[in-house]
Short mmCIF file of C-alpha atoms and ligand atoms in Angstrom, two decimals:
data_model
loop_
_atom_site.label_atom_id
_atom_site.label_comp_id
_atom_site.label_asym_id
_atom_site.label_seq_id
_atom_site.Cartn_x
_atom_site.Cartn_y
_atom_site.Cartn_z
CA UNK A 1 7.84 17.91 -2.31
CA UNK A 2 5.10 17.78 -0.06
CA UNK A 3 1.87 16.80 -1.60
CA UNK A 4 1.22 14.15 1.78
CA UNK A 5 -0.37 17.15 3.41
CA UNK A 6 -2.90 19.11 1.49
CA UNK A 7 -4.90 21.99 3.39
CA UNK A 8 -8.42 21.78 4.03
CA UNK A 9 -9.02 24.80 1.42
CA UNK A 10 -7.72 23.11 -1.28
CA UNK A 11 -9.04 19.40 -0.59
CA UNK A 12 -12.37 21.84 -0.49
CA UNK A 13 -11.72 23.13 -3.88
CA UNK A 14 -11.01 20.21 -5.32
CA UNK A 15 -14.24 18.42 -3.85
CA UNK A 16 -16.04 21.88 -5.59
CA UNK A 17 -13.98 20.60 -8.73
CA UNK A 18 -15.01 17.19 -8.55
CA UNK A 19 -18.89 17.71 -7.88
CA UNK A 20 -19.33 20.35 -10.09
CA UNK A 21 -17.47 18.48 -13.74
CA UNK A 22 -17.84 15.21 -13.02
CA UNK A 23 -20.80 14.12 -10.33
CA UNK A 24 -23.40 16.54 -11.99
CA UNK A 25 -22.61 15.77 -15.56
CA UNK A 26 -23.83 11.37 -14.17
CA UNK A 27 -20.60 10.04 -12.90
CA UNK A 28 -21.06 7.47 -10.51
CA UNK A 29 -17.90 8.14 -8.31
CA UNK A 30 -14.50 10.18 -8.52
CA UNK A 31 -11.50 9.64 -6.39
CA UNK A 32 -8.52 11.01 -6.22
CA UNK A 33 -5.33 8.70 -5.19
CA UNK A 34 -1.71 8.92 -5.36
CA UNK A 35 0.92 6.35 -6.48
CA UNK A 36 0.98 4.82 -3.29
CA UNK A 37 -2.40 3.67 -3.04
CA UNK A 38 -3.80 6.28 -0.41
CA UNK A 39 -7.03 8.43 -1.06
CA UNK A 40 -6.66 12.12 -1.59
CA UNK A 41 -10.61 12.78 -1.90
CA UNK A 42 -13.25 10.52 -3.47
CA UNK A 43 -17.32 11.72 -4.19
CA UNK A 44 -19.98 9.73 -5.22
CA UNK A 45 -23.45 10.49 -6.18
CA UNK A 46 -24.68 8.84 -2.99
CA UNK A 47 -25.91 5.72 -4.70
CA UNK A 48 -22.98 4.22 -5.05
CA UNK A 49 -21.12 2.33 -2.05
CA UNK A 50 -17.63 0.99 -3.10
CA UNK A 51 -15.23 -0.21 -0.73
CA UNK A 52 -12.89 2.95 -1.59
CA UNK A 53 -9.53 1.88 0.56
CA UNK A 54 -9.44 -2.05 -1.37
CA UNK A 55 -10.66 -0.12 -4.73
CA UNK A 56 -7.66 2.62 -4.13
CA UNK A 57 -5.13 -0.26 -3.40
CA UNK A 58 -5.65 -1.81 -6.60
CA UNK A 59 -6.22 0.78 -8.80
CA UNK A 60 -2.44 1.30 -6.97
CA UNK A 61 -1.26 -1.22 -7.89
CA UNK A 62 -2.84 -1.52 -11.61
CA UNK A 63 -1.95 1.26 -12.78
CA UNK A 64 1.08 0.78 -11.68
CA UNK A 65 1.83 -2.04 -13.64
CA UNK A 66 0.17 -0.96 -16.60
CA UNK A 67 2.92 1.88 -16.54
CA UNK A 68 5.47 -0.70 -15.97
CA UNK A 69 4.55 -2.74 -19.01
CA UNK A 70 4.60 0.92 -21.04
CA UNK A 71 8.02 1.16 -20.29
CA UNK A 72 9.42 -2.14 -21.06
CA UNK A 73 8.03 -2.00 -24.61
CA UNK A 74 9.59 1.49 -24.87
CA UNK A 75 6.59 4.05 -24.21
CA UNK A 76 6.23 6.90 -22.08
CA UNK A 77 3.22 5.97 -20.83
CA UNK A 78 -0.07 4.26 -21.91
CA UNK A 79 -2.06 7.79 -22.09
CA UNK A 80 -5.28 5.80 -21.66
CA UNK A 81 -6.49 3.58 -19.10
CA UNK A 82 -9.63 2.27 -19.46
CA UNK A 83 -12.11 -0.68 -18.31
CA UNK A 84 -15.34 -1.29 -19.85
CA UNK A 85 -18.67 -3.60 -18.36
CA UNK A 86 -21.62 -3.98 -18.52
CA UNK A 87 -22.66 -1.55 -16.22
CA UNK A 88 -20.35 0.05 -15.23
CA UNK A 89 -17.22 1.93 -16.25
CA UNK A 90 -13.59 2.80 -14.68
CA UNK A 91 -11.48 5.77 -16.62
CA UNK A 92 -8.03 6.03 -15.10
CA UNK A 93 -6.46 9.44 -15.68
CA UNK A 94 -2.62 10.92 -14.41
CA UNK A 95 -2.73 14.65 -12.70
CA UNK A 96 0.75 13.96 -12.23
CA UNK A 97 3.88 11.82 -11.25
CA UNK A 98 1.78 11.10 -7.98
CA UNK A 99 -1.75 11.76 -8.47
CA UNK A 100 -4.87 9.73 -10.15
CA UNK A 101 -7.90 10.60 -10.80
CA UNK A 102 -10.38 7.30 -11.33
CA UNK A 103 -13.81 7.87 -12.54
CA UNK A 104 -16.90 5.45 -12.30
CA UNK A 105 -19.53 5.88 -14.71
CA UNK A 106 -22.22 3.93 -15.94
CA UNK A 107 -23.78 3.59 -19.84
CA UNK A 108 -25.76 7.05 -19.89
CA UNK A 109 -22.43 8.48 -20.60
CA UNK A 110 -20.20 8.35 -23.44
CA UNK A 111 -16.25 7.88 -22.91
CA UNK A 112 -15.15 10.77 -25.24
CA UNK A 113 -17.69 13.24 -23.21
CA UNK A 114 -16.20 11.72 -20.03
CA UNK A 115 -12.71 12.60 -20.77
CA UNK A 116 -13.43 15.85 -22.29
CA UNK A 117 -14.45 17.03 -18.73
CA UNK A 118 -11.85 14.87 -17.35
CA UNK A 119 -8.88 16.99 -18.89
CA UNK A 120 -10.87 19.98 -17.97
CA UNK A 121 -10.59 18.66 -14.86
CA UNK A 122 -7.22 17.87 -14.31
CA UNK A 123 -6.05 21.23 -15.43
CA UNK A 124 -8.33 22.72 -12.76
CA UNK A 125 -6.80 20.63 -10.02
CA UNK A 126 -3.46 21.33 -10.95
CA UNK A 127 -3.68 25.17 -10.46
CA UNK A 128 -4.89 24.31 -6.83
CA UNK A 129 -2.21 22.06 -6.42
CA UNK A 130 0.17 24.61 -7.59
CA UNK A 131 -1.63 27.43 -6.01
CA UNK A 132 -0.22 26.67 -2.19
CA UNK B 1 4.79 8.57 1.94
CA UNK B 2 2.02 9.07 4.84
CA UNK B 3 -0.78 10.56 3.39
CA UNK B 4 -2.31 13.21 6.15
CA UNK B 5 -6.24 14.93 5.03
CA UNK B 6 -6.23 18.17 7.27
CA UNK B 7 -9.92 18.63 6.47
CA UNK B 8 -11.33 14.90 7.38
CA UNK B 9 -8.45 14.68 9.74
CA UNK B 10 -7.73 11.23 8.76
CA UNK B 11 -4.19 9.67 8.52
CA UNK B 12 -3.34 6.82 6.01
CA UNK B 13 -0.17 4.96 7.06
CA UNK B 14 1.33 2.17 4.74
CA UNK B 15 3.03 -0.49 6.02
CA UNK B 16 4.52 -3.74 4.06
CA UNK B 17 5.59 -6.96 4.71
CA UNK B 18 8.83 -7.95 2.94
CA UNK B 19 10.64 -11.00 2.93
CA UNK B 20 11.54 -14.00 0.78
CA UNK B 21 9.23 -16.79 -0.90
CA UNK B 22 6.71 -18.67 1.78
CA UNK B 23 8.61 -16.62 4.62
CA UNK B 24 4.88 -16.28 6.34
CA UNK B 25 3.99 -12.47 5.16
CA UNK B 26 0.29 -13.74 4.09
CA UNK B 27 0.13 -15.71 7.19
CA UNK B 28 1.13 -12.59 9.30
CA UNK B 29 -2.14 -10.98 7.38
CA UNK B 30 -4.27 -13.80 7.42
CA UNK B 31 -3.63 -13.96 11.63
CA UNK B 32 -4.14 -10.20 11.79
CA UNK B 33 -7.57 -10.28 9.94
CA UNK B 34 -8.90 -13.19 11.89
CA UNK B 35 -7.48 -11.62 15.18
CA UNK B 36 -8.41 -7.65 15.10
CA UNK B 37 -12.11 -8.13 13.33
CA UNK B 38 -13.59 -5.29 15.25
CA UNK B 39 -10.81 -3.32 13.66
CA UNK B 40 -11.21 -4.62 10.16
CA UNK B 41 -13.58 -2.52 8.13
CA UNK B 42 -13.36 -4.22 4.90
CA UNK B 43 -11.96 -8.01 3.49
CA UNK B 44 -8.91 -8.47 2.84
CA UNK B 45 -7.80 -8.42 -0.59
CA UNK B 46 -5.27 -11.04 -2.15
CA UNK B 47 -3.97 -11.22 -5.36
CA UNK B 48 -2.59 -14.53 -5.56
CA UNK B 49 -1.81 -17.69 -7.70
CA UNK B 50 -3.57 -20.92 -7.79
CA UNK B 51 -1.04 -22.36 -5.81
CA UNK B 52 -1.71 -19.87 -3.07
CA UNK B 53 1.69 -17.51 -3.57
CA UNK B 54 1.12 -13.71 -3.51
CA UNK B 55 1.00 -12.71 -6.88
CA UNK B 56 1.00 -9.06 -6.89
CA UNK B 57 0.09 -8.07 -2.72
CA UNK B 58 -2.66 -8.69 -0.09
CA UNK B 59 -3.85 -5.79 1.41
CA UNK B 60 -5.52 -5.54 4.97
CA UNK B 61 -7.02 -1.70 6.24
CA UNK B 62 -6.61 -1.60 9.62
CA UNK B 63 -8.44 1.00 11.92
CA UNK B 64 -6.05 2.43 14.73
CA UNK B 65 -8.50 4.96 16.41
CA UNK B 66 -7.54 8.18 16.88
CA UNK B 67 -4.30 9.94 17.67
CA UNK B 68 -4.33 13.18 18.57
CA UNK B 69 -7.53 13.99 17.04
CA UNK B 70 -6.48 12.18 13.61
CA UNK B 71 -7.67 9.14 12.85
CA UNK B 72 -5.29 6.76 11.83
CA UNK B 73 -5.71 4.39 9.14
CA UNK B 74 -2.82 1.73 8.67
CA UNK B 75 -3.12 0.06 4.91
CA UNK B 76 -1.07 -3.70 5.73
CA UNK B 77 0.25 -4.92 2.36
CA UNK B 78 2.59 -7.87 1.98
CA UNK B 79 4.98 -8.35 -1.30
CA UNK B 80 5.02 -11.75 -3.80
CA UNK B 81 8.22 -12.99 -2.30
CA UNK B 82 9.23 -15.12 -4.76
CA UNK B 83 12.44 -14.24 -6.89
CA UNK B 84 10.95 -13.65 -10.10
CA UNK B 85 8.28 -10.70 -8.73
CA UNK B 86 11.11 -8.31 -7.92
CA UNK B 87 9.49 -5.99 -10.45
CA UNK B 88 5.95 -6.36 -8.66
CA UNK B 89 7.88 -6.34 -5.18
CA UNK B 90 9.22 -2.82 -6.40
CA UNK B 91 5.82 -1.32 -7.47
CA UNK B 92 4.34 -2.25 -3.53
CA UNK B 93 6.78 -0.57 -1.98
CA UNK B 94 6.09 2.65 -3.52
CA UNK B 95 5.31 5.24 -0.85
CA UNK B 96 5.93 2.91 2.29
CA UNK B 97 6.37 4.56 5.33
CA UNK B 98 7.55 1.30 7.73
CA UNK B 99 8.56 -2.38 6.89
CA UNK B 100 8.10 -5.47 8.89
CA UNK B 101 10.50 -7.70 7.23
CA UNK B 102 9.60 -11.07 7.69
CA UNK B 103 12.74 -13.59 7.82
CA UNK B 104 12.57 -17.68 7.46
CA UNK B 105 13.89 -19.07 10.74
CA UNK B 106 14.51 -22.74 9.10
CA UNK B 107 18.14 -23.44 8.44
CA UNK B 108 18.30 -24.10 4.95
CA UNK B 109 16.51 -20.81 4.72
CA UNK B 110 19.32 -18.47 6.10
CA UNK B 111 20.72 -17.53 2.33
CA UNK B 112 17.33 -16.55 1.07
CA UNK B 113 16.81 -13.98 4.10
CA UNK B 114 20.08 -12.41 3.93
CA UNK B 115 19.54 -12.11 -0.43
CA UNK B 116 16.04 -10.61 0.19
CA UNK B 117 17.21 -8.29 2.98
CA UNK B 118 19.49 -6.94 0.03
CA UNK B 119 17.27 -6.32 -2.20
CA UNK B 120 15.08 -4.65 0.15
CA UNK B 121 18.15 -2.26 0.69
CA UNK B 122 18.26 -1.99 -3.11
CA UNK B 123 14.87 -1.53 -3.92
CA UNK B 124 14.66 1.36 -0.93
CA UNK B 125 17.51 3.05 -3.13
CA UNK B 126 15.61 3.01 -6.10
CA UNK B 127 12.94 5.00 -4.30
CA UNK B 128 15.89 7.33 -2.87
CA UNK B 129 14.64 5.72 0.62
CA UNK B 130 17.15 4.30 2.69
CA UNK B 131 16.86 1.16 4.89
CA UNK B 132 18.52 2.88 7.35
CA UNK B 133 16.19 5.62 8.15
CA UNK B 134 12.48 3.52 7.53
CA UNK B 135 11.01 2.25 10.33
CA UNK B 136 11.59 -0.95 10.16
CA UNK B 137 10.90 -4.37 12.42
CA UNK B 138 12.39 -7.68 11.81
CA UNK B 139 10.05 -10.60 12.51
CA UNK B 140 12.36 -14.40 13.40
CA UNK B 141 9.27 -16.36 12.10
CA UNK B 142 8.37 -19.72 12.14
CA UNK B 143 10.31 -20.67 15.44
CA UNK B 144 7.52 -23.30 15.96
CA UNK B 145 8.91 -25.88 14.10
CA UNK B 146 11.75 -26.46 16.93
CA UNK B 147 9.00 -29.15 18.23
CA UNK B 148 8.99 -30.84 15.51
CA UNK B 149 12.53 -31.29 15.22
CA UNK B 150 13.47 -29.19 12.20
CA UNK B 151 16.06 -27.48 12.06
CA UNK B 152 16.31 -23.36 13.18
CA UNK B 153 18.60 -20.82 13.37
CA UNK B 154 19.07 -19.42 16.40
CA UNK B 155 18.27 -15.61 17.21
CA UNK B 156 21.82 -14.94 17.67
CA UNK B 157 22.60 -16.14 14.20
CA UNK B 158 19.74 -14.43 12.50
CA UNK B 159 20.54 -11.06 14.33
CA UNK B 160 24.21 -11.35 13.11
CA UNK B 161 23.01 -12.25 9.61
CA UNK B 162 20.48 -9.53 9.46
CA UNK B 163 20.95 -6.83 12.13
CA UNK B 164 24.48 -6.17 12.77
CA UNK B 165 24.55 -3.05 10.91
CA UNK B 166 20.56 -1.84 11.28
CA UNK B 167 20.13 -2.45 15.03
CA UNK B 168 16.21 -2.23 14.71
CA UNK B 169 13.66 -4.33 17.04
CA UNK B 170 12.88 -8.04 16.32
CA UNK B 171 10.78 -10.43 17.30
CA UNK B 172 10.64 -14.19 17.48
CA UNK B 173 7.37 -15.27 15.79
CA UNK B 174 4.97 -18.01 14.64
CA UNK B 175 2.43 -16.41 11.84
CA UNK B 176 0.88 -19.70 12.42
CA UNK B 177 -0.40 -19.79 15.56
CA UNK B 178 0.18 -16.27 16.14
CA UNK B 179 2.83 -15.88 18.63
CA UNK B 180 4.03 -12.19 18.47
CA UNK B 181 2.63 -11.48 15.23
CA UNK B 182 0.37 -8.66 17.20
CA UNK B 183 3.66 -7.26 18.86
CA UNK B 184 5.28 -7.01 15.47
CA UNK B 185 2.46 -5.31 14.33
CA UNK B 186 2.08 -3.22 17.50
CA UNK B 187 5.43 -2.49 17.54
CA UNK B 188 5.67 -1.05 13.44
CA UNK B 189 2.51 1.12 14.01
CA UNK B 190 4.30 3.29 17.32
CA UNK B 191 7.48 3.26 14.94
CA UNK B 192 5.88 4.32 12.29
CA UNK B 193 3.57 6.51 13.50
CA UNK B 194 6.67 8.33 15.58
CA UNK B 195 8.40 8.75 12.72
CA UNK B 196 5.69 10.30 10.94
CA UNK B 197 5.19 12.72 13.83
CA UNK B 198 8.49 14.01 13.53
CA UNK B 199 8.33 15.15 9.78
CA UNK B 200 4.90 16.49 10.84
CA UNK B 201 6.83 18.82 13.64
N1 GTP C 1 5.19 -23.92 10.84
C1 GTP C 1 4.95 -22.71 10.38
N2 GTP C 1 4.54 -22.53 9.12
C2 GTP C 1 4.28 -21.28 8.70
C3 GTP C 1 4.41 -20.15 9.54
N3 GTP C 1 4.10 -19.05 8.84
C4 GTP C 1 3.76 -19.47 7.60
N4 GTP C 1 3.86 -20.82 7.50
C5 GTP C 1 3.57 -21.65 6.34
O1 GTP C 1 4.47 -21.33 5.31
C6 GTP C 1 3.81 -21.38 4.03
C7 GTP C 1 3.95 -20.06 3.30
O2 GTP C 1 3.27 -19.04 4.03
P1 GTP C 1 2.76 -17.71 3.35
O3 GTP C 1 2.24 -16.84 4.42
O4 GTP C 1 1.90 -18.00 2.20
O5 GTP C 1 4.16 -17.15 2.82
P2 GTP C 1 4.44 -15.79 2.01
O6 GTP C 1 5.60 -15.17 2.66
O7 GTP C 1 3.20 -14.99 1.90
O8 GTP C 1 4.88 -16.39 0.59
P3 GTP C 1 4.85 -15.63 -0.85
O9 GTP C 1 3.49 -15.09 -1.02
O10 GTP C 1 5.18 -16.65 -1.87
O11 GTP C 1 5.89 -14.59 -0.77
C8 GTP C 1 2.37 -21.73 4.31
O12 GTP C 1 2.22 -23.11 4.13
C9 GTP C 1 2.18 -21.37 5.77
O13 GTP C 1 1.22 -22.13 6.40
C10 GTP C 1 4.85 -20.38 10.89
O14 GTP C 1 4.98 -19.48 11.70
N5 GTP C 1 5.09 -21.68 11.24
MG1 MG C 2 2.19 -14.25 0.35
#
């Protein structure tokens, strides 16, 4: 196991990935993080100017205990992870035991569309992940 | 784990301090932001309770330059130390890659370091980490309250209680005021960074 290091070909795939499924289609900002609360890769559409290491650390750390919760009531997992504003949106989604993908996306775009390119996306990364 | 970005050439480094209930982990934090502001990019976040006890972590991004052409970027996080957040305690220390653990110098304090030191150990295990091999600092804080007449253990009790067996550096400290809370932080980061280094190699 030895996702901490990830070449610069396939963090530039991924970035390719992320732009191309997610940024385009409206979303306000993509990262990717693993369990540990570090960033992998995150995009916005240049608008949007989050404080990405605080916003990794508690996405972390919420996720985290969302699992936690799953598995004291007896689930797997809580496949969905989801907070809804006003204005904006946060759609948590597993790539695997150690990766995250978090999307931020405003009203213009609906939920089921948003996770319809997020699996899409997902299975994409995971052939690059598997592809070293 | 370390996580290392060969295209941006950025390293980010986790580091957390454990130790029991109102040991002085926050404080440790709270000194570092005030102290290091150039260093600071962003606030410091703290999930706590009304009452001022960690709830869940604080978390402090700290900017170490560059190293070799990488830039390091330490992520500080303290644990809740209170007994009842061992679950919470667990979930921070996923993917650490060094520990200053922060021990109580007051007397009456001496069982609650050794029990926390334990469950450190434990909780390492569950991660199939082992307190043995993680960089790892002990911090004596608190030492001053010997002016005001209460009651501390001395060094050489608190190194027999906790570092008999693990033999790692330590410091005497005081969160409050500061006193070797940059050495303890100094001194994680070259540990740390080593040991990363050397899985790098
Ligand atoms: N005299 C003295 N008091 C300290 C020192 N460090 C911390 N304290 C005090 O001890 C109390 C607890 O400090 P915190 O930093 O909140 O302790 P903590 O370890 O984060 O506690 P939890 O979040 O509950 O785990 C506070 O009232 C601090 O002001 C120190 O070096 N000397
Ligand atoms: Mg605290």
């Amino acid at each position: 196991m030895n996702y901490g290091i990830v070449s610069q070909e396939q963090l530039e795939q991924i970035d390719t990935i992320l732009n191309e499924k997610l940024i385009k289609l409206g979303v306000d900002c993509v990262i990717i993080i693993d369990m540990a609360g570090n960033i992998i890769t995150a995009k916005d559409n240049g608008e949007n100017k989050y404080d990405v290491y605080s916003f990794a650390a508690l996405a972390a750390g919420n996720f985290a205990t969302v699992d936690a919760m799953a598995k004291l009531v007896g689930e797997q997992e809580f496949s969905l992870l989801f907070h809804k504003g006003q204005e904006s949106n946060i759609h948590f989604s597993k790539i695997d035991d150690e990766l995250l993908l978090i999307s931020m996306f405003g009203r213009e775009i609906s939920l089921g569309f948003l996770r319809l390119n997020v699996v899409d996306v997902i299975e994409k990364i995971r052939k690059v992940w598997g592809s070293k | 784990m370390s996580f290392i970005n060969l295209k941006e050439k950025v390293v980010q480094v986790k580091i957390v301090y454990y130790g029991p209930g109102r040991c002085g982990k926050t404080t440790n934090l709270e000194f570092i932001n005030r102290t290091y502001k150039k260093q600071i990019v962003s606030e410091m976040v703290s999930l706590k309770t009304h009452g001022d006890r960690t709830l869940f972590f604080d978390f402090l991004p700290f900017d170490m330059g560059k190293i070799k052409g990488y830039d390091i970027k330490i992520q500080l996080y303290t644990v809740p130390g209170q007994v009842k957040y061992n679950a919470t305690r667990k979930l921070v220390l996923r993917g650490v890659d060094g520990i200053v653990f922060v021990a109580d110098a007051m007397a009456k304090q001496r069982s609650k370091n050794i029990r926390s030191l334990n469950q450190l150990h434990e909780n390492l295990q569950s991660y199939k980490e082992s307190i043995f091999n993680i960089p790892l600092v002990l911090q004596y804080n608190k030492v001053d309250l010997k002016e005001h007449g209460i009651p501390i253990l001395p060094t050489s009790v608190l190194e027999k209680d906790l570092n008999s067996k693990l033999k790692v550096p330590y410091f005497e400290a005081s969160a409050i005021t500061g006193y070797n809370v940059a050495a303890t932080l100094k001194k994680i980061i070259s540990s740390t960074v080593v040991s990363i280094q050397k899985k790098l190699l």
